[in-house]
Coordinates of C-alpha atoms in Angstrom, one line a residue:
X1 CA -46.0 -125.5 61.8
X2 CA -46.6 -121.8 61.4
X3 CA -45.1 -119.3 58.9
X4 CA -43.9 -116.0 60.4
X5 CA -43.6 -113.2 57.9
X6 CA -41.2 -110.4 59.0
X7 CA -41.6 -107.4 56.8
X8 CA -38.7 -104.9 56.6
X9 CA -40.8 -101.8 56.4
X10 CA -38.0 -99.2 56.3
X11 CA -35.2 -97.6 58.2
X12 CA -35.5 -95.6 61.4
X13 CA -32.8 -93.3 62.9
X14 CA -29.2 -94.5 63.0
X15 CA -29.8 -97.4 60.6
X16 CA -32.3 -99.2 62.9
X17 CA -34.6 -101.3 60.8
X18 CA -38.4 -100.9 61.1
X19 CA -39.6 -104.5 61.3
X20 CA -43.3 -105.7 61.3
X21 CA -42.6 -107.7 64.5
X22 CA -40.7 -104.8 66.3
X23 CA -37.5 -106.9 66.2
X24 CA -38.6 -109.8 68.4
X25 CA -40.0 -112.8 66.7
X26 CA -41.7 -115.5 68.8
X27 CA -41.7 -118.9 67.2
X28 CA -42.1 -122.6 67.9
X29 CA -39.9 -125.6 66.9
X30 CA -40.4 -126.4 63.2
X31 CA -41.9 -123.0 62.3
X32 CA -40.8 -121.1 59.1
X33 CA -39.6 -117.5 59.2
X34 CA -39.7 -115.4 56.0
X35 CA -38.1 -111.9 55.8
X36 CA -38.9 -109.5 53.0
X37 CA -38.5 -105.9 52.2
X38 CA -41.0 -103.3 51.3
X39 CA -39.9 -101.8 48.0
X40 CA -38.9 -98.1 47.8
X41 CA -38.7 -97.7 51.6
X42 CA -34.9 -97.3 51.9
X43 CA -33.6 -100.9 52.1
X44 CA -32.2 -101.9 48.7
X45 CA -31.4 -105.5 49.6
X46 CA -30.6 -107.8 52.4
X47 CA -27.0 -109.1 52.1
X48 CA -26.9 -111.6 54.9
X49 CA -28.9 -112.9 57.9
X50 CA -26.6 -114.6 60.4
X51 CA -26.4 -115.7 64.0
X52 CA -24.5 -113.5 66.4
X53 CA -21.2 -115.1 67.5
X54 CA -22.1 -116.0 71.1
X55 CA -25.8 -116.8 70.5
X56 CA -27.7 -120.0 70.1
X57 CA -28.4 -121.3 66.5
X58 CA -32.2 -121.9 66.4
X59 CA -32.3 -122.7 62.7
X60 CA -32.1 -126.2 61.1
X61 CA -32.1 -124.6 57.6
X62 CA -30.9 -121.1 56.7
X63 CA -31.6 -118.3 56.8
X64 CA -31.0 -118.3 53.0
X65 CA -32.1 -116.0 50.3
X66 CA -35.0 -117.3 48.2
X67 CA -33.8 -117.5 44.6
X68 CA -34.9 -114.6 42.3
X69 CA -36.4 -112.8 45.2
X70 CA -35.7 -110.2 47.9
X71 CA -37.0 -112.6 50.5
X72 CA -35.1 -114.8 52.9
X73 CA -36.2 -118.1 54.5
X74 CA -35.2 -119.9 57.7
X75 CA -36.6 -123.1 59.3
X76 CA -36.6 -123.3 63.1
X77 CA -35.0 -126.5 64.3
X78 CA -37.9 -128.9 65.1
X79 CA -36.1 -130.5 68.1
X80 CA -34.8 -127.3 69.7
X81 CA -35.8 -126.7 73.3
X82 CA -36.8 -123.2 74.5
X83 CA -34.0 -120.8 73.3
X84 CA -33.3 -117.3 72.1
X85 CA -31.1 -116.3 69.2
X86 CA -29.6 -112.8 68.6
X87 CA -29.0 -112.4 64.9
X88 CA -27.8 -109.8 62.5
X89 CA -29.4 -108.5 59.3
X90 CA -26.8 -107.0 57.0
X91 CA -28.4 -104.8 54.4
X92 CA -27.7 -102.1 51.9
X93 CA -29.5 -98.7 51.8
X94 CA -28.5 -95.8 49.6
X95 CA -25.3 -97.5 48.5
X96 CA -24.1 -98.0 52.0
X97 CA -24.0 -101.2 54.1
X98 CA -25.6 -101.4 57.6
X99 CA -26.3 -104.0 60.3
X100 CA -29.3 -104.5 62.6
X101 CA -29.6 -106.9 65.5
X102 CA -33.1 -108.4 66.2
X103 CA -34.0 -111.5 68.2
X104 CA -35.8 -114.8 67.7
X105 CA -37.4 -116.5 70.8
X106 CA -38.3 -120.2 70.5
X107 CA -41.1 -121.4 72.9
X108 CA -41.0 -125.0 74.0

């Protein structure tokens, strides 16, 4: 099991998030994924992280917000075969809500 930290480093043009993994996270079954924001770089908070409607669900737990934190946690399903999930990060910046759509790729 590996822990993948995705840092939300800020906002690029048109509301695109600047992510430490460039928006494509490569994981293995059973891995953990943790998202967190860099303070004072534009993103005030993450409101939701959710699977896109027509995409695979690669998580067995979450993603859920870690209590008393700006971080979110998801656990990749330990029995999932090779798959890809398109997901959405809904976030607030400057009192306005935005959406960004990265990917998670599960290796078998």
